Amino acid sequence: MNVMIFSALAEPHRLAIIELLSEGPLQVGNIAERLELSQPQASKHLRVLTSVGLVQVQPVANKRIYKLRPQPLQELETWLETFRRSWDEKFDNPETYLHQLQTAENNKDHSK
Amino acid sequence: MNVMIFSALAEPHRLAIIELLSEGPLQVGNIAERLELSQPQASKHLRVLTSVGLVQVQPVANKRIYKLRPQPLQELETWLETFRRSWDEKFDNPETYLHQLQTAENNKDHSK
DNA sequence: GGAGAATATTCCCGTCAAGGAATATTCACA
DNA sequence: TGTGAATATTCCTTGACGGGAATATTCTCC
């Protein structure tokens, strides 16, 4: 899993942009207005979101319509599914926990 | 959705710790060793992960066993599901896209 | 092609977080 | 109680990032 998507979403305004765009495409001015951002700030954040592929531009006249790109969030969902497997297998399973403790014990330094 | 979990996962080493812990609980020394981190670095990153609830400590003797906490990642999964609804409803739907364009048009400044 | 709307870019500054090194703390055990 | 193992904390420095202000760019339309 790549870290870029997380750092892109780690900024409150960018996360708000993503959630706003989940309702549908918007042009820069509307995004800035709705989130009470300056226009340059909105553009800068949209640039970051575009660079990591979370967002996509579509020029219409002298406007630029931004919309979400499903792929990265879908990949994130896939990544999370691999964790669900871990929950089901290992969590609240005393035997597994014991095994981990023994593993830690076996990893001790035997070279001295 | 809270931004904290994203900033916690936005650091490569911390993301690696999460993925490592998905295989099972580990003590600090083993985490540091496996990821080629200094022990203080590992402790610091684990502190961040704990503070956002992604990880949980369990003291055993003078060791500290860290393991994942399912809740935050499950909440993230839930958050992503709300997006899936948007994909299915709105994506590749020309009518919706047109509606957005018109909405943008209607949001123009009427006060002048 | 000139004007104006919509958007992007640049420059500058303050803040914050990560890493390294050193040190402190906690715990078991002899 | 003292020693060593395991882990946490502090201090410091440096680089990256967000915000504001100003400016540049792009596009449409007359």
PDB file of C-alpha atoms (C1' of nucleotides) in Angstrom:
ATOM      1  CA  MET A   1       0.000   0.000   0.000  1.00  0.00           C
ATOM      2  CA  ASN A   2       1.309   3.381  -0.980  1.00  0.00           C
ATOM      3  CA  VAL A   3       1.542   6.111   1.616  1.00  0.00           C
ATOM      4  CA  MET A   4       0.719   8.971  -0.737  1.00  0.00           C
ATOM      5  CA  ILE A   5      -3.031   8.604  -0.513  1.00  0.00           C
ATOM      6  CA  PHE A   6      -2.847   8.828   3.264  1.00  0.00           C
ATOM      7  CA  SER A   7      -0.780  11.995   3.276  1.00  0.00           C
ATOM      8  CA  ALA A   8      -3.171  13.497   0.761  1.00  0.00           C
ATOM      9  CA  LEU A   9      -6.126  12.728   3.015  1.00  0.00           C
ATOM     10  CA  ALA A  10      -4.273  13.763   6.163  1.00  0.00           C
ATOM     11  CA  GLU A  11      -5.043  17.427   5.512  1.00  0.00           C
ATOM     12  CA  PRO A  12      -8.484  18.479   6.820  1.00  0.00           C
ATOM     13  CA  HIS A  13      -9.352  20.693   3.871  1.00  0.00           C
ATOM     14  CA  ARG A  14      -8.396  18.018   1.375  1.00  0.00           C
ATOM     15  CA  LEU A  15     -10.459  15.433   3.195  1.00  0.00           C
ATOM     16  CA  ALA A  16     -13.359  17.873   3.113  1.00  0.00           C
ATOM     17  CA  ILE A  17     -12.875  18.300  -0.629  1.00  0.00           C
ATOM     18  CA  ILE A  18     -13.036  14.548  -1.135  1.00  0.00           C
ATOM     19  CA  GLU A  19     -16.200  14.258   0.913  1.00  0.00           C
ATOM     20  CA  LEU A  20     -17.710  17.199  -0.922  1.00  0.00           C
ATOM     21  CA  LEU A  21     -16.889  15.698  -4.298  1.00  0.00           C
ATOM     22  CA  SER A  22     -18.519  12.448  -3.286  1.00  0.00           C
ATOM     23  CA  GLU A  23     -21.802  14.246  -3.879  1.00  0.00           C
ATOM     24  CA  GLY A  24     -20.788  15.046  -7.431  1.00  0.00           C
ATOM     25  CA  PRO A  25     -18.362  17.009  -9.623  1.00  0.00           C
ATOM     26  CA  LEU A  26     -17.728  20.672  -8.882  1.00  0.00           C
ATOM     27  CA  GLN A  27     -15.701  23.527 -10.280  1.00  0.00           C
ATOM     28  CA  VAL A  28     -12.920  25.155  -8.282  1.00  0.00           C
ATOM     29  CA  GLY A  29     -14.871  28.257  -7.364  1.00  0.00           C
ATOM     30  CA  ASN A  30     -17.700  26.284  -5.821  1.00  0.00           C
ATOM     31  CA  ILE A  31     -15.338  24.119  -3.819  1.00  0.00           C
ATOM     32  CA  ALA A  32     -13.563  27.177  -2.459  1.00  0.00           C
ATOM     33  CA  GLU A  33     -16.869  28.844  -1.645  1.00  0.00           C
ATOM     34  CA  ARG A  34     -18.442  25.859   0.092  1.00  0.00           C
ATOM     35  CA  LEU A  35     -15.394  25.138   2.217  1.00  0.00           C
ATOM     36  CA  GLU A  36     -14.603  28.781   2.862  1.00  0.00           C
ATOM     37  CA  LEU A  37     -11.219  28.466   1.259  1.00  0.00           C
ATOM     38  CA  SER A  38      -9.379  31.064  -0.760  1.00  0.00           C
ATOM     39  CA  GLN A  39      -9.304  30.229  -4.452  1.00  0.00           C
ATOM     40  CA  PRO A  40      -5.511  29.701  -4.485  1.00  0.00           C
ATOM     41  CA  GLN A  41      -5.752  27.352  -1.524  1.00  0.00           C
ATOM     42  CA  ALA A  42      -8.439  25.335  -3.231  1.00  0.00           C
ATOM     43  CA  SER A  43      -6.336  25.080  -6.374  1.00  0.00           C
ATOM     44  CA  LYS A  44      -3.298  24.009  -4.420  1.00  0.00           C
ATOM     45  CA  HIS A  45      -5.136  21.286  -2.552  1.00  0.00           C
ATOM     46  CA  LEU A  46      -6.759  20.085  -5.753  1.00  0.00           C
ATOM     47  CA  ARG A  47      -3.347  19.873  -7.286  1.00  0.00           C
ATOM     48  CA  VAL A  48      -2.195  17.536  -4.548  1.00  0.00           C
ATOM     49  CA  LEU A  49      -5.333  15.430  -4.817  1.00  0.00           C
ATOM     50  CA  THR A  50      -4.866  15.199  -8.564  1.00  0.00           C
ATOM     51  CA  SER A  51      -1.231  14.232  -8.270  1.00  0.00           C
ATOM     52  CA  VAL A  52      -2.107  11.186  -6.177  1.00  0.00           C
ATOM     53  CA  GLY A  53      -4.973  10.270  -8.479  1.00  0.00           C
ATOM     54  CA  LEU A  54      -7.782  10.854  -6.035  1.00  0.00           C
ATOM     55  CA  VAL A  55      -9.310  13.473  -8.289  1.00  0.00           C
ATOM     56  CA  GLN A  56      -9.660  14.155 -11.965  1.00  0.00           C
ATOM     57  CA  VAL A  57     -10.075  17.363 -13.966  1.00  0.00           C
ATOM     58  CA  GLN A  58     -12.362  18.010 -16.866  1.00  0.00           C
ATOM     59  CA  PRO A  59     -12.076  21.432 -18.517  1.00  0.00           C
ATOM     60  CA  VAL A  60     -15.334  23.034 -19.577  1.00  0.00           C
ATOM     61  CA  ALA A  61     -14.991  26.477 -21.127  1.00  0.00           C
ATOM     62  CA  ASN A  62     -12.728  28.435 -18.825  1.00  0.00           C
ATOM     63  CA  LYS A  63     -13.895  26.391 -15.866  1.00  0.00           C
ATOM     64  CA  ARG A  64     -12.384  23.202 -14.534  1.00  0.00           C
ATOM     65  CA  ILE A  65     -14.667  20.532 -13.229  1.00  0.00           C
ATOM     66  CA  TYR A  66     -13.115  18.289 -10.602  1.00  0.00           C
ATOM     67  CA  LYS A  67     -14.479  14.882  -9.773  1.00  0.00           C
ATOM     68  CA  LEU A  68     -13.436  11.857  -7.784  1.00  0.00           C
ATOM     69  CA  ARG A  69     -11.507   8.966  -9.232  1.00  0.00           C
ATOM     70  CA  PRO A  70     -12.766   5.691  -7.754  1.00  0.00           C
ATOM     71  CA  GLN A  71      -9.588   3.691  -8.170  1.00  0.00           C
ATOM     72  CA  PRO A  72      -7.454   4.835  -5.218  1.00  0.00           C
ATOM     73  CA  LEU A  73     -10.277   4.554  -2.720  1.00  0.00           C
ATOM     74  CA  GLN A  74     -11.164   1.162  -4.095  1.00  0.00           C
ATOM     75  CA  GLU A  75      -7.573   0.058  -3.680  1.00  0.00           C
ATOM     76  CA  LEU A  76      -7.707   1.327  -0.127  1.00  0.00           C
ATOM     77  CA  GLU A  77     -10.811  -0.762   0.441  1.00  0.00           C
ATOM     78  CA  THR A  78      -9.024  -3.817  -0.923  1.00  0.00           C
ATOM     79  CA  TRP A  79      -6.111  -3.160   1.370  1.00  0.00           C
ATOM     80  CA  LEU A  80      -8.447  -3.005   4.340  1.00  0.00           C
ATOM     81  CA  GLU A  81     -10.008  -6.328   3.418  1.00  0.00           C
ATOM     82  CA  THR A  82      -6.695  -8.067   3.983  1.00  0.00           C
ATOM     83  CA  PHE A  83      -6.889  -6.829   7.561  1.00  0.00           C
ATOM     84  CA  ARG A  84     -10.353  -8.179   8.082  1.00  0.00           C
ATOM     85  CA  ARG A  85      -8.873 -11.585   7.414  1.00  0.00           C
ATOM     86  CA  SER A  86      -6.416 -10.997  10.248  1.00  0.00           C
ATOM     87  CA  TRP A  87      -9.190 -10.004  12.655  1.00  0.00           C
ATOM     88  CA  ASP A  88     -11.167 -13.124  11.942  1.00  0.00           C
ATOM     89  CA  GLU A  89      -8.202 -15.449  12.204  1.00  0.00           C
ATOM     90  CA  LYS A  90      -6.250 -14.100  15.098  1.00  0.00           C
ATOM     91  CA  PHE A  91      -8.207 -11.783  17.312  1.00  0.00           C
ATOM     92  CA  ASP A  92      -9.491 -12.996  20.636  1.00  0.00           C
ATOM     93  CA  ASN A  93      -7.726 -16.244  19.912  1.00  0.00           C
ATOM     94  CA  PRO A  94      -5.630 -17.117  22.985  1.00  0.00           C
ATOM     95  CA  GLU A  95      -3.691 -19.825  21.222  1.00  0.00           C
ATOM     96  CA  THR A  96      -2.501 -17.458  18.530  1.00  0.00           C
ATOM     97  CA  TYR A  97      -1.480 -14.931  21.132  1.00  0.00           C
ATOM     98  CA  LEU A  98       0.538 -17.538  22.951  1.00  0.00           C
ATOM     99  CA  HIS A  99       2.209 -18.480  19.711  1.00  0.00           C
ATOM    100  CA  GLN A 100       3.233 -14.881  19.196  1.00  0.00           C
ATOM    101  CA  LEU A 101       4.762 -14.741  22.632  1.00  0.00           C
ATOM    102  CA  GLN A 102       6.786 -17.842  21.894  1.00  0.00           C
ATOM    103  CA  THR A 103       7.861 -16.428  18.571  1.00  0.00           C
ATOM    104  CA  ALA A 104       9.114 -13.339  20.349  1.00  0.00           C
ATOM    105  CA  GLU A 105      10.997 -15.595  22.723  1.00  0.00           C
ATOM    106  CA  ASN A 106      12.590 -17.522  19.881  1.00  0.00           C
ATOM    107  CA  ASN A 107      13.719 -14.293  18.267  1.00  0.00           C
ATOM    108  CA  LYS A 108      16.026 -13.611  21.171  1.00  0.00           C
ATOM    109  CA  ASP A 109      19.705 -13.158  20.459  1.00  0.00           C
ATOM    110  CA  HIS A 110      21.333 -16.566  20.263  1.00  0.00           C
ATOM    111  CA  SER A 111      24.684 -15.308  19.029  1.00  0.00           C
ATOM    112  CA  LYS A 112      26.220 -14.299  22.333  1.00  0.00           C
TER     113      LYS A 112
ATOM    114  CA  MET B   1     -14.274  11.097   9.263  1.00  0.00           C
ATOM    115  CA  ASN B   2     -11.373  12.139  11.416  1.00  0.00           C
ATOM    116  CA  VAL B   3      -8.113  13.132   9.816  1.00  0.00           C
ATOM    117  CA  MET B   4      -5.908  11.712  12.548  1.00  0.00           C
ATOM    118  CA  ILE B   5      -5.882   8.163  11.290  1.00  0.00           C
ATOM    119  CA  PHE B   6      -4.704   9.364   7.893  1.00  0.00           C
ATOM    120  CA  SER B   7      -1.830  11.392   9.270  1.00  0.00           C
ATOM    121  CA  ALA B   8      -0.846   8.430  11.398  1.00  0.00           C
ATOM    122  CA  LEU B   9      -0.741   6.178   8.332  1.00  0.00           C
ATOM    123  CA  ALA B  10       0.905   8.847   6.173  1.00  0.00           C
ATOM    124  CA  GLU B  11       4.320   7.983   7.563  1.00  0.00           C
ATOM    125  CA  PRO B  12       5.975   5.066   5.758  1.00  0.00           C
ATOM    126  CA  HIS B  13       7.435   3.474   8.862  1.00  0.00           C
ATOM    127  CA  ARG B  14       4.148   3.652  10.698  1.00  0.00           C
ATOM    128  CA  LEU B  15       2.298   2.108   7.791  1.00  0.00           C
ATOM    129  CA  ALA B  16       4.890  -0.649   7.778  1.00  0.00           C
ATOM    130  CA  ILE B  17       4.316  -1.199  11.482  1.00  0.00           C
ATOM    131  CA  ILE B  18       0.588  -1.566  10.905  1.00  0.00           C
ATOM    132  CA  GLU B  19       1.122  -4.062   8.117  1.00  0.00           C
ATOM    133  CA  LEU B  20       3.628  -5.951  10.226  1.00  0.00           C
ATOM    134  CA  LEU B  21       1.257  -6.109  13.167  1.00  0.00           C
ATOM    135  CA  SER B  22      -1.477  -7.454  10.940  1.00  0.00           C
ATOM    136  CA  GLU B  23       0.408 -10.737  11.130  1.00  0.00           C
ATOM    137  CA  GLY B  24       0.193 -10.725  14.905  1.00  0.00           C
ATOM    138  CA  PRO B  25       1.311  -8.939  18.089  1.00  0.00           C
ATOM    139  CA  LEU B  26       4.965  -8.070  18.529  1.00  0.00           C
ATOM    140  CA  GLN B  27       7.176  -6.426  21.084  1.00  0.00           C
ATOM    141  CA  VAL B  28       9.002  -3.185  20.395  1.00  0.00           C
ATOM    142  CA  GLY B  29      12.399  -4.727  19.877  1.00  0.00           C
ATOM    143  CA  ASN B  30      11.159  -7.089  17.201  1.00  0.00           C
ATOM    144  CA  ILE B  31       9.353  -4.319  15.372  1.00  0.00           C
ATOM    145  CA  ALA B  32      12.466  -2.170  15.365  1.00  0.00           C
ATOM    146  CA  GLU B  33      14.588  -5.082  14.217  1.00  0.00           C
ATOM    147  CA  ARG B  34      12.298  -6.192  11.416  1.00  0.00           C
ATOM    148  CA  LEU B  35      11.845  -2.695  10.004  1.00  0.00           C
ATOM    149  CA  GLU B  36      15.441  -1.670  10.597  1.00  0.00           C
ATOM    150  CA  LEU B  37      14.429   1.140  12.870  1.00  0.00           C
ATOM    151  CA  SER B  38      16.245   2.418  15.913  1.00  0.00           C
ATOM    152  CA  GLN B  39      14.508   1.464  19.127  1.00  0.00           C
ATOM    153  CA  PRO B  40      13.623   5.083  19.998  1.00  0.00           C
ATOM    154  CA  GLN B  41      12.135   5.618  16.557  1.00  0.00           C
ATOM    155  CA  ALA B  42      10.021   2.517  16.912  1.00  0.00           C
ATOM    156  CA  SER B  43       8.789   3.664  20.316  1.00  0.00           C
ATOM    157  CA  LYS B  44       7.951   7.108  19.001  1.00  0.00           C
ATOM    158  CA  HIS B  45       5.984   5.776  16.057  1.00  0.00           C
ATOM    159  CA  LEU B  46       4.176   3.322  18.288  1.00  0.00           C
ATOM    160  CA  ARG B  47       3.270   6.176  20.564  1.00  0.00           C
ATOM    161  CA  VAL B  48       1.599   7.983  17.663  1.00  0.00           C
ATOM    162  CA  LEU B  49      -0.211   4.860  16.541  1.00  0.00           C
ATOM    163  CA  THR B  50      -1.419   4.281  20.073  1.00  0.00           C
ATOM    164  CA  SER B  51      -2.612   7.849  20.477  1.00  0.00           C
ATOM    165  CA  VAL B  52      -4.938   7.506  17.497  1.00  0.00           C
ATOM    166  CA  GLY B  53      -6.133   4.115  18.659  1.00  0.00           C
ATOM    167  CA  LEU B  54      -4.694   2.072  15.822  1.00  0.00           C
ATOM    168  CA  VAL B  55      -2.601   0.049  18.217  1.00  0.00           C
ATOM    169  CA  GLN B  56      -2.846  -1.277  21.736  1.00  0.00           C
ATOM    170  CA  VAL B  57      -0.202  -2.157  24.332  1.00  0.00           C
ATOM    171  CA  GLN B  58      -0.079  -5.114  26.631  1.00  0.00           C
ATOM    172  CA  PRO B  59       2.784  -5.193  29.129  1.00  0.00           C
ATOM    173  CA  VAL B  60       4.374  -8.570  29.723  1.00  0.00           C
ATOM    174  CA  ALA B  61       7.273  -8.559  32.171  1.00  0.00           C
ATOM    175  CA  ASN B  62       9.529  -5.741  31.062  1.00  0.00           C
ATOM    176  CA  LYS B  63       8.376  -6.132  27.494  1.00  0.00           C
ATOM    177  CA  ARG B  64       5.501  -4.378  25.806  1.00  0.00           C
ATOM    178  CA  ILE B  65       3.460  -6.305  23.321  1.00  0.00           C
ATOM    179  CA  TYR B  66       1.806  -4.147  20.689  1.00  0.00           C
ATOM    180  CA  LYS B  67      -1.144  -5.312  18.655  1.00  0.00           C
ATOM    181  CA  LEU B  68      -3.651  -3.813  16.265  1.00  0.00           C
ATOM    182  CA  ARG B  69      -6.985  -2.401  17.329  1.00  0.00           C
ATOM    183  CA  PRO B  70      -9.627  -3.269  14.732  1.00  0.00           C
ATOM    184  CA  GLN B  71     -11.966  -0.373  15.393  1.00  0.00           C
ATOM    185  CA  PRO B  72     -10.288   2.517  13.514  1.00  0.00           C
ATOM    186  CA  LEU B  73      -9.674   0.474  10.384  1.00  0.00           C
ATOM    187  CA  GLN B  74     -13.208  -0.818  10.527  1.00  0.00           C
ATOM    188  CA  GLU B  75     -14.486   2.741  10.767  1.00  0.00           C
ATOM    189  CA  LEU B  76     -12.350   3.596   7.780  1.00  0.00           C
ATOM    190  CA  GLU B  77     -13.924   0.732   5.889  1.00  0.00           C
ATOM    191  CA  THR B  78     -17.374   2.017   6.790  1.00  0.00           C
ATOM    192  CA  TRP B  79     -16.425   5.472   5.579  1.00  0.00           C
ATOM    193  CA  LEU B  80     -15.302   4.033   2.273  1.00  0.00           C
ATOM    194  CA  GLU B  81     -18.591   2.236   1.828  1.00  0.00           C
ATOM    195  CA  THR B  82     -20.399   5.538   1.659  1.00  0.00           C
ATOM    196  CA  PHE B  83     -18.270   6.318  -1.375  1.00  0.00           C
ATOM    197  CA  ARG B  84     -19.132   3.105  -3.078  1.00  0.00           C
ATOM    198  CA  ARG B  85     -22.712   4.310  -3.016  1.00  0.00           C
ATOM    199  CA  SER B  86     -21.600   7.415  -4.898  1.00  0.00           C
ATOM    200  CA  TRP B  87     -19.801   5.408  -7.554  1.00  0.00           C
ATOM    201  CA  ASP B  88     -22.786   3.216  -8.232  1.00  0.00           C
ATOM    202  CA  GLU B  89     -25.243   6.075  -8.335  1.00  0.00           C
ATOM    203  CA  LYS B  90     -23.405   8.801 -10.125  1.00  0.00           C
ATOM    204  CA  PHE B  91     -20.424   7.567 -12.057  1.00  0.00           C
ATOM    205  CA  ASP B  92     -20.610   7.234 -15.787  1.00  0.00           C
ATOM    206  CA  ASN B  93     -24.095   8.659 -15.587  1.00  0.00           C
ATOM    207  CA  PRO B  94     -24.301  11.504 -18.132  1.00  0.00           C
ATOM    208  CA  GLU B  95     -27.563  12.826 -16.764  1.00  0.00           C
ATOM    209  CA  THR B  96     -26.090  13.324 -13.313  1.00  0.00           C
ATOM    210  CA  TYR B  97     -23.058  14.997 -14.766  1.00  0.00           C
ATOM    211  CA  LEU B  98     -25.253  17.388 -16.717  1.00  0.00           C
ATOM    212  CA  HIS B  99     -27.158  18.137 -13.556  1.00  0.00           C
ATOM    213  CA  GLN B 100     -23.936  19.081 -11.851  1.00  0.00           C
ATOM    214  CA  LEU B 101     -23.053  21.441 -14.651  1.00  0.00           C
ATOM    215  CA  GLN B 102     -26.388  23.139 -14.350  1.00  0.00           C
ATOM    216  CA  THR B 103     -26.000  23.389 -10.606  1.00  0.00           C
ATOM    217  CA  ALA B 104     -22.678  25.064 -11.118  1.00  0.00           C
ATOM    218  CA  GLU B 105     -24.359  27.452 -13.516  1.00  0.00           C
ATOM    219  CA  ASN B 106     -27.083  28.265 -11.022  1.00  0.00           C
ATOM    220  CA  ASN B 107     -24.514  29.008  -8.372  1.00  0.00           C
ATOM    221  CA  LYS B 108     -23.282  31.965 -10.343  1.00  0.00           C
ATOM    222  CA  ASP B 109     -23.347  35.368  -8.717  1.00  0.00           C
ATOM    223  CA  HIS B 110     -26.837  36.849  -9.054  1.00  0.00           C
ATOM    224  CA  SER B 111     -26.203  39.785  -6.777  1.00  0.00           C
ATOM    225  CA  LYS B 112     -24.524  42.105  -9.205  1.00  0.00           C
TER     226      LYS B 112
ATOM    227  C1'  DG C   1      -7.008  41.404 -29.993  1.00  0.00           C
ATOM    228  C1'  DG C   2      -8.671  43.356 -25.614  1.00  0.00           C
ATOM    229  C1'  DA C   3     -11.336  42.741 -21.332  1.00  0.00           C
ATOM    230  C1'  DG C   4     -12.772  40.084 -17.755  1.00  0.00           C
ATOM    231  C1'  DA C   5     -13.836  35.680 -15.498  1.00  0.00           C
ATOM    232  C1'  DA C   6     -11.884  31.397 -13.713  1.00  0.00           C
ATOM    233  C1'  DT C   7      -8.012  29.116 -12.259  1.00  0.00           C
ATOM    234  C1'  DA C   8      -3.015  28.159 -11.465  1.00  0.00           C
ATOM    235  C1'  DT C   9       1.567  29.461  -9.844  1.00  0.00           C
ATOM    236  C1'  DT C  10       5.115  31.714  -7.229  1.00  0.00           C
ATOM    237  C1'  DC C  11       7.270  33.746  -3.203  1.00  0.00           C
ATOM    238  C1'  DC C  12       7.638  34.168   1.581  1.00  0.00           C
ATOM    239  C1'  DC C  13       6.952  32.907   6.263  1.00  0.00           C
ATOM    240  C1'  DG C  14       5.756  30.234  10.363  1.00  0.00           C
ATOM    241  C1'  DT C  15       4.867  25.770  12.172  1.00  0.00           C
ATOM    242  C1'  DC C  16       5.276  21.070  12.833  1.00  0.00           C
ATOM    243  C1'  DA C  17       6.992  16.523  12.570  1.00  0.00           C
ATOM    244  C1'  DA C  18      10.720  13.032  11.783  1.00  0.00           C
ATOM    245  C1'  DG C  19      15.349  11.515  12.871  1.00  0.00           C
ATOM    246  C1'  DG C  20      19.618  11.127  15.692  1.00  0.00           C
ATOM    247  C1'  DA C  21      21.844  11.043  20.052  1.00  0.00           C
ATOM    248  C1'  DA C  22      21.705  10.912  24.730  1.00  0.00           C
ATOM    249  C1'  DT C  23      19.333   9.907  28.825  1.00  0.00           C
ATOM    250  C1'  DA C  24      15.505   8.376  31.804  1.00  0.00           C
ATOM    251  C1'  DT C  25      12.340   4.834  33.267  1.00  0.00           C
ATOM    252  C1'  DT C  26      10.565   0.307  34.252  1.00  0.00           C
ATOM    253  C1'  DC C  27      10.982  -4.340  35.375  1.00  0.00           C
ATOM    254  C1'  DA C  28      12.819  -9.028  36.603  1.00  0.00           C
ATOM    255  C1'  DC C  29      15.995 -11.465  39.060  1.00  0.00           C
ATOM    256  C1'  DA C  30      20.088 -12.838  41.532  1.00  0.00           C
TER     257       DA C  30
ATOM    258  C1'  DT D   1      19.518  -3.546  46.397  1.00  0.00           C
ATOM    259  C1'  DG D   2      22.016  -3.523  42.281  1.00  0.00           C
ATOM    260  C1'  DT D   3      22.467  -4.874  37.512  1.00  0.00           C
ATOM    261  C1'  DG D   4      21.121  -5.426  32.941  1.00  0.00           C
ATOM    262  C1'  DA D   5      17.460  -5.846  29.521  1.00  0.00           C
ATOM    263  C1'  DA D   6      13.583  -3.554  27.333  1.00  0.00           C
ATOM    264  C1'  DT D   7      11.375   0.542  26.420  1.00  0.00           C
ATOM    265  C1'  DA D   8      10.162   5.529  26.778  1.00  0.00           C
ATOM    266  C1'  DT D   9      11.333  10.419  26.799  1.00  0.00           C
ATOM    267  C1'  DT D  10      13.833  14.647  25.907  1.00  0.00           C
ATOM    268  C1'  DC D  11      16.587  17.865  23.259  1.00  0.00           C
ATOM    269  C1'  DC D  12      18.079  19.472  19.046  1.00  0.00           C
ATOM    270  C1'  DT D  13      18.236  20.237  14.136  1.00  0.00           C
ATOM    271  C1'  DT D  14      16.461  20.138   9.568  1.00  0.00           C
ATOM    272  C1'  DG D  15      13.185  19.610   5.895  1.00  0.00           C
ATOM    273  C1'  DA D  16       8.468  19.652   4.371  1.00  0.00           C
ATOM    274  C1'  DC D  17       3.979  21.635   4.277  1.00  0.00           C
ATOM    275  C1'  DG D  18       0.050  24.946   4.721  1.00  0.00           C
ATOM    276  C1'  DG D  19      -1.537  29.696   4.431  1.00  0.00           C
ATOM    277  C1'  DG D  20      -1.561  34.526   2.671  1.00  0.00           C
ATOM    278  C1'  DA D  21      -0.659  37.855  -0.878  1.00  0.00           C
ATOM    279  C1'  DA D  22       0.496  38.931  -5.317  1.00  0.00           C
ATOM    280  C1'  DT D  23       0.856  37.665  -9.941  1.00  0.00           C
ATOM    281  C1'  DA D  24       0.577  34.699 -14.069  1.00  0.00           C
ATOM    282  C1'  DT D  25      -2.102  31.910 -17.174  1.00  0.00           C
ATOM    283  C1'  DT D  26      -5.991  30.316 -19.786  1.00  0.00           C
ATOM    284  C1'  DC D  27     -10.218  30.778 -21.891  1.00  0.00           C
ATOM    285  C1'  DT D  28     -14.454  33.029 -23.749  1.00  0.00           C
ATOM    286  C1'  DC D  29     -16.748  36.482 -26.084  1.00  0.00           C
ATOM    287  C1'  DC D  30     -17.478  40.915 -28.016  1.00  0.00           C
TER     288       DC D  30
END
